[in-house]
Amino acid sequence: MAAWDLSVTVEDLGSDAPPVAISVASDLHVGGVILKLVEKTQIKRDWSDHALWWDQKQQWLLRTAWTLEKYGIHADARLVFMPQHKPLKLGLPNGITLRLRASFSCPVFQTVMGICRMLNIRHPEELSLLRPVEEKKKKKDKDLAEEIYDLTEVPLSSVSRPCLYNGMPAHFVDSPQMEAIYKMLSVTQPPPAPEVIAKQYRPASVVDKAHINGRWLDSSRCLMQQGIQENDRLWLRFKYSAFYDIEPKYDVVRLTQLYEQARWAILLEDIDCTEEEMMLFGALQYHISKVAQSEPQMLSTNAAMDDLESALMSLEVKMEGENSSASELLETMTAPELCDYLKIFRPKRLTLKGYKQYWFKFQDTSISYFKSKEESIGEPIQQINLRGCEVAPDVNVASQKFLIRLLIPAPEGMNEVYLRCENEQQYAQWMAACRLASKGKSLADSSFQSEIQSIRSFLAMQKSNSHGNATAGDESINTHSLVSPRYHKKYKPKQLTPRILDAYQNVAQLSLTDAVMRFLQIWQALPDFGLSYVVVRFKGSRKDEVLGIAPNRLIRIDLGVGDVVKTWRYNTMKQWNVNWDIRQMAIEFDGNVNIAFSCVTADCKIVHEFIGGYIFMSTRSREKSDTLNEELFHKLTGGHEAL
Amino acid sequence: MDQVSDEEVEVRGEEEEEEEDSDKEDQDLDKMFGAWLGELDKLTQSLDDGRPEPPPQQKAPLRQETNMANFSYRFSIYNINEALNQGDNVDLDALMADLCSIEQELSTINNKPNSSSSSSSLARLGLTDTKVRGRVRVGLGLVSLIRTAPDQQQLQFILASLSMDEAARQTSSHSLSSASSYTSATMRRPGASQNKNEEQAAKLKAENIRVALEKIKEAQVKKLVIRVHLSDESSKTMMVDERQTVRQVLDSLLEKSHCGYSADWSLVETINELQMDKVRQRKWNKLTKIDKKNTTVFVFQECFGGSSVSVPEMEGVLWLKEDGKKSWKKRYFLLRASGIYYVPKGKAKASRDLVCFLQLDHVNVYLGQDYKSKYKAPTDYCMVLKHPQIQKKSQYIKYLCCDDVRTLQQWINSIRIAKYGKQLYTNFQEAMRRSEAAYDWSSLSSSSIKSGSSSSSLPESQSNHSSQSDSGVSEMTSSGHTRSQSVVSSIFSDAWRRGTQGEVRT
């Protein structure tokens, strides 16, 4: 067979180097071409990751056994010989940018799998890559070089066979720098400065929200085919809101990044919530950042033991050690008391009586009060059991107001009682005691001290806010960092503090993991959770409408009405088709319901992939959760390319 | 009994401040308790002597526990008197047996070191006391009532069953009633030192203490004597303990009445004072028939079929009773996981503009009865949201009225799902499993499981403040009669299967 010259650009020779010409025949297979090429360059190195890229056809020549003829390559083909894995700047949900080597040759679905393996994120099928929103660079921003954490040195072999040390992939244990990066991935970021939140792009309408979804990369094609170049910037995000089998023990990075994505979705109002919910999200963020600072490890211990059990345990331990009688032991375990002069006020209709001072005693879960300390041996004036009551703060540090509001349910209704404390110290103790008692815990409970601490740190926060600009102390977080910019306008930080504090009391005792899980739970319970929007044009309609794609349904939003006008559920879906020529999607539901639409703000492949992706997510099951059925994913999402 | 009430009144009269609002009248409780203290002491002594005595004829206000914690001993006071007065065939023997066993328990405990660990069990106590009182309403159909407390509070439990059609009256029924009661509680360390343990081998010590603590725990469990009214106008008295779930109570009831196991039964609490959940068997049957398939199954599929348990999308115009007035205003309400909201006037229903009507942590949902005539409600399809411990009219009780029964059912079911989440479904599955297991023999041997209509679920009230995670909760939502059971359950399990497939363990 006649030999002819094939010129191949070898990337490693530099961009200025001329193409290398080799003499080939049409029956030479691709592997042979590569061999000749390597010999000719006379460079000794590991070429195993290199492959040929056919520029005109936008195609990798990965089948080394195929001949040039079979590929249809002639002398005019522009071929590039280059590594399949190239560095990529990857923006993570927590705002950090990594530089790492990702596959440019396999479908994006697999590229994401590789990235997730490197970062130790399970269930990579839920994530994908998207082109970032261009940031308008202001002059002053240019000076601030963004810090990029480099992972390009991680050997690819280590990624393909991950093994964990101390819960970390081996390549993160290599050096302190690498360990620091892993910490960056697995520990939540501190709340952003309010200005940072305000500066970020916020979608103002559902149409704005739709535009982001036009940026997702095609999962069935490789990065090279989608015009992504070496060192380009991409975002890694959770794409499908169906988070399978979250296991805090194994999902440290996954959970952290998911939390960060959710947090930003809330802060930037990517998803709507009510004011009450916003305050709760704020309280959880505050709590999470506080606990994350104090807890060295993300992995927290399991829930505290049941009181009785722990009492038993300590009893048993003591029994071993000392030879005292059980009754004596029990005596030493008597719950501590809290006694002090406080002022009480019970609001009633038609009375203007103010606060009266009494001697208060906090015992077990009850408060009793007496005329004076001297009379506290006798019958109390009243005793109030706080179990099951509602406890709310009414505090203003600036004006030294420390009120505890108690709502105590009784058959006749609620009894409202205010306790007035003199100072922070007193307030923190009594408030902590009231909160524990409302949950049926006594002062002896192990959480008493930590409860006091959390109340004080929150007071400190209010204090720093009331002093104008927040200082950079550990304890002081500007409450504007915890809510969306809408509330920056609506409330001053010191107005926000009591609201967040109010919500905070219900979450203050959560462990870090539990708090993160709670945040995600509440996020997932929002009515608009999981909706990805695309502007579409329904067949026969003359105006743009919005299609919302959720994990279990599709919704149609009329932009004129501004509301959901129709819902279709996947479980009533019979089939869907894409007409790739006219870029139209047609879906058939039970009962002969047919819809068809073309996509305006995103390619119809993206919409197709979303729907197929959710169907795929719903096929996952516990038994085979370890192996990802890639083939099925591509079948459901690939479209004509998969066939 | 009357004496006690008089005392109560007197004490109240002495109050220096007028209590105009019923919400604020608990100040006198301490005094009331002071008055009872003497009697309690006597009781204590008799128990200590190991000579159990029948309970005195005395009333125990339900609020007793509020202040009990600081008494040295707490005992139950069984108000049999009331039961006797009712002239029903009270099962005194059974009651006595229960009492004796409790007393025995108590006296054993008194001989043992007691602990300050009362805090832990008290925690349970608090929860439970609501639990028993708050109850569940689910199912419907034939009903029975239990009256628990003296005047100030009348709790009635209605045992309802859907599967029992009106024709199926042959159910045996019994009824009992009695007054509320409490069993013991706090144990302080007895004054005398206890050397018992010292005498024992060191090895045994730990074990003994464990046993002691268990007993304490047991003793601190509150017990309540309830009367269950059954469909045939009869009633049955039984003692329930706060740790029991409604399901367990039902199980034992069903056993006692030889009905065979079925998931279709439920207990319904009625509060005469507020005209909630009165017994309206026939009406109930009809109401529920209409709904079961549409509402319950629908809602369940929606909510449990997703990747995580979500709150049903419930929204629409409801009537809200204005505080203190008999007038009702229309508002557009929305249900979210974080509570019930309404749209303020002149605003769109964007999330950020919604006004929080109430959060679900502390309230339960009840069904209002006859509000059309009592409160001039626009329709009779009313629901009530209140803290389970509130038993009288109060500004903290919210009344809502729906245009039709279907809407009412959907709201009630949805609120319950929002409040209890997966627990409801788990309970249902559990009951179905057991009922299917029991079906084989029970249906053959008894005629009680009859074909009939379908059922639906009514609100349940568990007094659990702590939300769905509390394992003590359990009631059931209803289901259809046996024939339709399997259909329904398969629908449910299908929905569930779908749910678990994409489940997130959050």
PDB file of C-alpha atoms in Angstrom, chain B residues 58-253:
ATOM      1  CA  GLN B  58     -60.570  12.248  94.560  1.00  0.00           C
ATOM      2  CA  LYS B  59     -60.037  14.202  91.529  1.00  0.00           C
ATOM      3  CA  ALA B  60     -56.723  14.722  90.031  1.00  0.00           C
ATOM      4  CA  PRO B  61     -56.549  17.712  87.864  1.00  0.00           C
ATOM      5  CA  LEU B  62     -54.624  17.077  84.782  1.00  0.00           C
ATOM      6  CA  ARG B  63     -52.297  19.867  85.498  1.00  0.00           C
ATOM      7  CA  GLN B  64     -51.108  18.112  88.506  1.00  0.00           C
ATOM      8  CA  GLU B  65     -47.871  17.107  87.033  1.00  0.00           C
ATOM      9  CA  THR B  66     -46.851  20.627  86.503  1.00  0.00           C
ATOM     10  CA  ASN B  67     -46.029  21.065  90.041  1.00  0.00           C
ATOM     11  CA  MET B  68     -45.514  17.569  91.081  1.00  0.00           C
ATOM     12  CA  ALA B  69     -41.874  17.435  90.486  1.00  0.00           C
ATOM     13  CA  ASN B  70     -41.058  18.826  93.832  1.00  0.00           C
ATOM     14  CA  PHE B  71     -43.146  16.609  95.972  1.00  0.00           C
ATOM     15  CA  SER B  72     -41.428  13.744  97.479  1.00  0.00           C
ATOM     16  CA  TYR B  73     -43.788  11.220  96.147  1.00  0.00           C
ATOM     17  CA  ARG B  74     -46.305  11.232  93.532  1.00  0.00           C
ATOM     18  CA  PHE B  75     -49.110   8.862  93.253  1.00  0.00           C
ATOM     19  CA  SER B  76     -51.904   8.227  91.101  1.00  0.00           C
ATOM     20  CA  ILE B  77     -55.293   9.077  92.140  1.00  0.00           C
ATOM     21  CA  TYR B  78     -57.864   7.127  90.412  1.00  0.00           C
ATOM     22  CA  ASN B  79     -61.115   8.661  90.186  1.00  0.00           C
ATOM     23  CA  ILE B  80     -63.322   5.759  90.251  1.00  0.00           C
ATOM     24  CA  ASN B  81     -66.013   7.752  91.723  1.00  0.00           C
ATOM     25  CA  GLU B  82     -66.812   9.379  88.520  1.00  0.00           C
ATOM     26  CA  ALA B  83     -66.911   6.125  86.770  1.00  0.00           C
ATOM     27  CA  LEU B  84     -69.311   4.803  89.304  1.00  0.00           C
ATOM     28  CA  ASN B  85     -71.507   7.773  88.973  1.00  0.00           C
ATOM     29  CA  GLN B  86     -71.908   7.123  85.390  1.00  0.00           C
ATOM     30  CA  GLY B  87     -73.636   3.931  86.097  1.00  0.00           C
ATOM     31  CA  ASP B  88     -71.901   2.081  83.407  1.00  0.00           C
ATOM     32  CA  ASN B  89     -70.664  -1.376  83.718  1.00  0.00           C
ATOM     33  CA  VAL B  90     -67.315  -0.352  84.892  1.00  0.00           C
ATOM     34  CA  ASP B  91     -64.777  -3.002  84.936  1.00  0.00           C
ATOM     35  CA  LEU B  92     -63.721  -2.385  88.470  1.00  0.00           C
ATOM     36  CA  ASP B  93     -61.974  -5.623  88.893  1.00  0.00           C
ATOM     37  CA  ALA B  94     -59.697  -5.008  86.043  1.00  0.00           C
ATOM     38  CA  LEU B  95     -59.028  -1.568  87.255  1.00  0.00           C
ATOM     39  CA  MET B  96     -58.217  -2.810  90.688  1.00  0.00           C
ATOM     40  CA  ALA B  97     -55.750  -5.247  89.316  1.00  0.00           C
ATOM     41  CA  ASP B  98     -53.988  -2.495  87.521  1.00  0.00           C
ATOM     42  CA  LEU B  99     -53.937  -0.374  90.591  1.00  0.00           C
ATOM     43  CA  CYS B 100     -52.551  -3.039  92.775  1.00  0.00           C
ATOM     44  CA  SER B 101     -49.753  -3.697  90.441  1.00  0.00           C
ATOM     45  CA  ILE B 102     -48.884  -0.068  90.382  1.00  0.00           C
ATOM     46  CA  GLU B 103     -48.893   0.167  94.077  1.00  0.00           C
ATOM     47  CA  GLN B 104     -46.715  -2.808  94.341  1.00  0.00           C
ATOM     48  CA  GLU B 105     -44.335  -1.241  92.006  1.00  0.00           C
ATOM     49  CA  LEU B 106     -44.290   1.862  94.033  1.00  0.00           C
ATOM     50  CA  SER B 107     -43.655   0.206  97.277  1.00  0.00           C
ATOM     51  CA  THR B 108     -40.825  -1.755  95.813  1.00  0.00           C
ATOM     52  CA  ILE B 109     -39.331   1.368  94.620  1.00  0.00           C
ATOM     53  CA  ASN B 110     -39.645   3.024  97.908  1.00  0.00           C
ATOM     54  CA  ASN B 111     -37.425   0.448  99.388  1.00  0.00           C
ATOM     55  CA  LYS B 112     -34.789   1.098  96.916  1.00  0.00           C
ATOM     56  CA  PRO B 113     -32.470   3.928  96.539  1.00  0.00           C
ATOM     57  CA  ASN B 114     -33.984   6.472  94.408  1.00  0.00           C
ATOM     58  CA  SER B 115     -32.285   8.889  92.356  1.00  0.00           C
ATOM     59  CA  SER B 116     -32.068  12.310  91.162  1.00  0.00           C
ATOM     60  CA  SER B 117     -32.049  10.894  87.780  1.00  0.00           C
ATOM     61  CA  SER B 118     -35.622  11.876  87.854  1.00  0.00           C
ATOM     62  CA  SER B 119     -34.675  14.500  85.426  1.00  0.00           C
ATOM     63  CA  SER B 120     -34.316  12.042  82.682  1.00  0.00           C
ATOM     64  CA  SER B 121     -37.488  10.216  83.235  1.00  0.00           C
ATOM     65  CA  LEU B 122     -39.299  13.369  83.906  1.00  0.00           C
ATOM     66  CA  ALA B 123     -38.406  14.368  80.495  1.00  0.00           C
ATOM     67  CA  ARG B 124     -40.261  11.429  79.269  1.00  0.00           C
ATOM     68  CA  LEU B 125     -43.056  12.194  81.543  1.00  0.00           C
ATOM     69  CA  GLY B 126     -43.572  15.580  80.193  1.00  0.00           C
ATOM     70  CA  LEU B 127     -43.698  14.380  76.752  1.00  0.00           C
ATOM     71  CA  THR B 128     -45.966  11.666  77.434  1.00  0.00           C
ATOM     72  CA  ASP B 129     -48.397  13.342  79.467  1.00  0.00           C
ATOM     73  CA  THR B 130     -49.229  15.132  76.410  1.00  0.00           C
ATOM     74  CA  LYS B 131     -49.024  12.071  74.424  1.00  0.00           C
ATOM     75  CA  VAL B 132     -51.745  10.317  76.204  1.00  0.00           C
ATOM     76  CA  ARG B 133     -53.859  13.308  76.269  1.00  0.00           C
ATOM     77  CA  GLY B 134     -53.231  14.374  72.829  1.00  0.00           C
ATOM     78  CA  ARG B 135     -54.534  11.737  70.770  1.00  0.00           C
ATOM     79  CA  VAL B 136     -55.058  10.700  67.503  1.00  0.00           C
ATOM     80  CA  ARG B 137     -57.848  10.829  65.343  1.00  0.00           C
ATOM     81  CA  VAL B 138     -57.712   8.818  62.409  1.00  0.00           C
ATOM     82  CA  GLY B 139     -60.170   6.509  61.135  1.00  0.00           C
ATOM     83  CA  LEU B 140     -63.755   6.911  61.772  1.00  0.00           C
ATOM     84  CA  GLY B 141     -66.823   5.085  62.103  1.00  0.00           C
ATOM     85  CA  LEU B 142     -68.004   3.615  65.283  1.00  0.00           C
ATOM     86  CA  VAL B 143     -66.935   5.358  68.171  1.00  0.00           C
ATOM     87  CA  SER B 144     -66.389   5.307  71.751  1.00  0.00           C
ATOM     88  CA  LEU B 145     -65.532   7.826  74.255  1.00  0.00           C
ATOM     89  CA  ILE B 146     -63.408   7.939  77.182  1.00  0.00           C
ATOM     90  CA  ARG B 147     -63.737  10.499  79.693  1.00  0.00           C
ATOM     91  CA  THR B 148     -60.629  11.261  81.557  1.00  0.00           C
ATOM     92  CA  ALA B 149     -60.527  14.253  83.615  1.00  0.00           C
ATOM     93  CA  PRO B 150     -62.815  16.027  85.937  1.00  0.00           C
ATOM     94  CA  ASP B 151     -64.808  18.970  84.925  1.00  0.00           C
ATOM     95  CA  GLN B 152     -62.101  21.215  83.861  1.00  0.00           C
ATOM     96  CA  GLN B 153     -61.148  18.863  81.272  1.00  0.00           C
ATOM     97  CA  GLN B 154     -62.999  16.277  79.503  1.00  0.00           C
ATOM     98  CA  LEU B 155     -61.163  14.126  77.228  1.00  0.00           C
ATOM     99  CA  GLN B 156     -62.905  11.587  75.352  1.00  0.00           C
ATOM    100  CA  PHE B 157     -61.473   9.013  73.242  1.00  0.00           C
ATOM    101  CA  ILE B 158     -63.408   7.690  70.488  1.00  0.00           C
ATOM    102  CA  LEU B 159     -62.599   4.443  69.097  1.00  0.00           C
ATOM    103  CA  ALA B 160     -63.521   4.607  65.573  1.00  0.00           C
ATOM    104  CA  SER B 161     -63.414   2.210  62.844  1.00  0.00           C
ATOM    105  CA  LEU B 162     -64.152   2.573  59.298  1.00  0.00           C
ATOM    106  CA  SER B 163     -64.302  -0.923  58.379  1.00  0.00           C
ATOM    107  CA  MET B 164     -67.288  -1.228  60.485  1.00  0.00           C
ATOM    108  CA  ASP B 165     -70.165  -0.187  58.561  1.00  0.00           C
ATOM    109  CA  GLU B 166     -73.267   0.908  60.224  1.00  0.00           C
ATOM    110  CA  ALA B 167     -74.618  -2.513  59.594  1.00  0.00           C
ATOM    111  CA  ALA B 168     -71.726  -4.113  61.247  1.00  0.00           C
ATOM    112  CA  ARG B 169     -72.849  -3.274  64.644  1.00  0.00           C
ATOM    113  CA  GLN B 170     -72.324  -6.602  66.071  1.00  0.00           C
ATOM    114  CA  THR B 171     -69.003  -5.649  67.367  1.00  0.00           C
ATOM    115  CA  SER B 172     -68.798  -6.452  70.910  1.00  0.00           C
ATOM    116  CA  SER B 173     -68.120  -3.500  72.928  1.00  0.00           C
ATOM    117  CA  HIS B 174     -67.611  -2.540  76.374  1.00  0.00           C
ATOM    118  CA  SER B 175     -66.911   0.594  77.970  1.00  0.00           C
ATOM    119  CA  LEU B 176     -65.436   2.002  80.943  1.00  0.00           C
ATOM    120  CA  SER B 177     -64.778   5.294  82.123  1.00  0.00           C
ATOM    121  CA  SER B 178     -62.885   6.764  84.806  1.00  0.00           C
ATOM    122  CA  ALA B 179     -61.017   9.701  85.852  1.00  0.00           C
ATOM    123  CA  SER B 180     -57.602  10.721  85.153  1.00  0.00           C
ATOM    124  CA  SER B 181     -54.843   9.458  87.168  1.00  0.00           C
ATOM    125  CA  TYR B 182     -51.215   9.639  87.526  1.00  0.00           C
ATOM    126  CA  THR B 183     -48.778   7.324  88.721  1.00  0.00           C
ATOM    127  CA  SER B 184     -45.955   8.318  90.690  1.00  0.00           C
ATOM    128  CA  ALA B 185     -43.147  10.407  89.773  1.00  0.00           C
ATOM    129  CA  THR B 186     -40.266  11.931  91.351  1.00  0.00           C
ATOM    130  CA  MET B 187     -38.457  10.026  93.827  1.00  0.00           C
ATOM    131  CA  ARG B 188     -36.271  11.821  96.196  1.00  0.00           C
ATOM    132  CA  ARG B 189     -33.675   9.993  98.059  1.00  0.00           C
ATOM    133  CA  PRO B 190     -35.279   8.448 101.040  1.00  0.00           C
ATOM    134  CA  GLY B 191     -34.045   9.964 104.199  1.00  0.00           C
ATOM    135  CA  ALA B 192     -32.905   6.785 105.756  1.00  0.00           C
ATOM    136  CA  SER B 193     -29.783   5.415 104.297  1.00  0.00           C
ATOM    137  CA  GLN B 194     -30.137   2.271 102.376  1.00  0.00           C
ATOM    138  CA  ASN B 195     -27.646  -0.349 103.004  1.00  0.00           C
ATOM    139  CA  LYS B 196     -29.186  -2.885 100.868  1.00  0.00           C
ATOM    140  CA  ASN B 197     -26.811  -2.574  98.085  1.00  0.00           C
ATOM    141  CA  GLU B 198     -23.805  -2.536 100.224  1.00  0.00           C
ATOM    142  CA  GLU B 199     -24.629  -5.919 101.466  1.00  0.00           C
ATOM    143  CA  GLN B 200     -24.550  -7.345  98.080  1.00  0.00           C
ATOM    144  CA  ALA B 201     -21.668  -8.534  96.170  1.00  0.00           C
ATOM    145  CA  ALA B 202     -19.927  -5.865  94.254  1.00  0.00           C
ATOM    146  CA  LYS B 203     -20.763  -7.532  91.026  1.00  0.00           C
ATOM    147  CA  LEU B 204     -24.409  -7.339  91.647  1.00  0.00           C
ATOM    148  CA  LYS B 205     -24.425  -3.720  92.504  1.00  0.00           C
ATOM    149  CA  ALA B 206     -24.456  -2.335  89.106  1.00  0.00           C
ATOM    150  CA  GLU B 207     -27.151  -4.687  88.067  1.00  0.00           C
ATOM    151  CA  ASN B 208     -29.278  -3.778  91.018  1.00  0.00           C
ATOM    152  CA  ILE B 209     -29.008  -0.172  90.329  1.00  0.00           C
ATOM    153  CA  ARG B 210     -29.951  -0.743  86.821  1.00  0.00           C
ATOM    154  CA  VAL B 211     -33.028  -2.563  87.906  1.00  0.00           C
ATOM    155  CA  ALA B 212     -33.811   0.157  90.361  1.00  0.00           C
ATOM    156  CA  LEU B 213     -33.498   2.793  87.755  1.00  0.00           C
ATOM    157  CA  GLU B 214     -35.729   0.883  85.476  1.00  0.00           C
ATOM    158  CA  LYS B 215     -38.329   0.662  88.134  1.00  0.00           C
ATOM    159  CA  ILE B 216     -38.038   4.308  88.777  1.00  0.00           C
ATOM    160  CA  LYS B 217     -38.493   4.901  85.172  1.00  0.00           C
ATOM    161  CA  GLU B 218     -41.470   2.688  85.165  1.00  0.00           C
ATOM    162  CA  ALA B 219     -42.919   4.300  88.210  1.00  0.00           C
ATOM    163  CA  GLN B 220     -42.558   7.655  86.663  1.00  0.00           C
ATOM    164  CA  VAL B 221     -44.559   6.678  83.728  1.00  0.00           C
ATOM    165  CA  LYS B 222     -47.875   8.239  83.965  1.00  0.00           C
ATOM    166  CA  LYS B 223     -50.936   6.143  83.646  1.00  0.00           C
ATOM    167  CA  LEU B 224     -54.290   7.207  82.602  1.00  0.00           C
ATOM    168  CA  VAL B 225     -57.543   5.441  82.915  1.00  0.00           C
ATOM    169  CA  ILE B 226     -59.621   5.957  79.889  1.00  0.00           C
ATOM    170  CA  ARG B 227     -63.024   4.962  78.831  1.00  0.00           C
ATOM    171  CA  VAL B 228     -63.476   3.883  75.325  1.00  0.00           C
ATOM    172  CA  HIS B 229     -66.894   4.076  73.840  1.00  0.00           C
ATOM    173  CA  LEU B 230     -67.624   1.559  71.235  1.00  0.00           C
ATOM    174  CA  SER B 231     -70.059   1.616  68.452  1.00  0.00           C
ATOM    175  CA  ASP B 232     -72.794  -0.286  70.155  1.00  0.00           C
ATOM    176  CA  GLU B 233     -73.130   2.304  72.848  1.00  0.00           C
ATOM    177  CA  SER B 234     -71.148   0.249  75.233  1.00  0.00           C
ATOM    178  CA  SER B 235     -67.824   1.251  76.537  1.00  0.00           C
ATOM    179  CA  LYS B 236     -64.715  -0.241  77.956  1.00  0.00           C
ATOM    180  CA  THR B 237     -62.360   1.016  80.575  1.00  0.00           C
ATOM    181  CA  MET B 238     -58.713   0.455  80.422  1.00  0.00           C
ATOM    182  CA  MET B 239     -55.544   1.798  81.818  1.00  0.00           C
ATOM    183  CA  VAL B 240     -53.049   3.188  79.423  1.00  0.00           C
ATOM    184  CA  ASP B 241     -49.574   4.266  80.151  1.00  0.00           C
ATOM    185  CA  GLU B 242     -47.936   7.224  78.665  1.00  0.00           C
ATOM    186  CA  ARG B 243     -45.381   5.196  76.848  1.00  0.00           C
ATOM    187  CA  GLN B 244     -47.949   3.302  74.932  1.00  0.00           C
ATOM    188  CA  THR B 245     -48.691   4.364  71.483  1.00  0.00           C
ATOM    189  CA  VAL B 246     -52.198   4.718  70.315  1.00  0.00           C
ATOM    190  CA  ARG B 247     -51.595   1.715  68.167  1.00  0.00           C
ATOM    191  CA  GLN B 248     -50.772  -0.382  71.167  1.00  0.00           C
ATOM    192  CA  VAL B 249     -53.829   0.802  72.981  1.00  0.00           C
ATOM    193  CA  LEU B 250     -55.885  -0.062  69.980  1.00  0.00           C
ATOM    194  CA  ASP B 251     -54.347  -3.458  69.752  1.00  0.00           C
ATOM    195  CA  SER B 252     -55.288  -4.287  73.256  1.00  0.00           C
ATOM    196  CA  LEU B 253     -58.731  -2.862  72.790  1.00  0.00           C
TER     197      LEU B 253
END
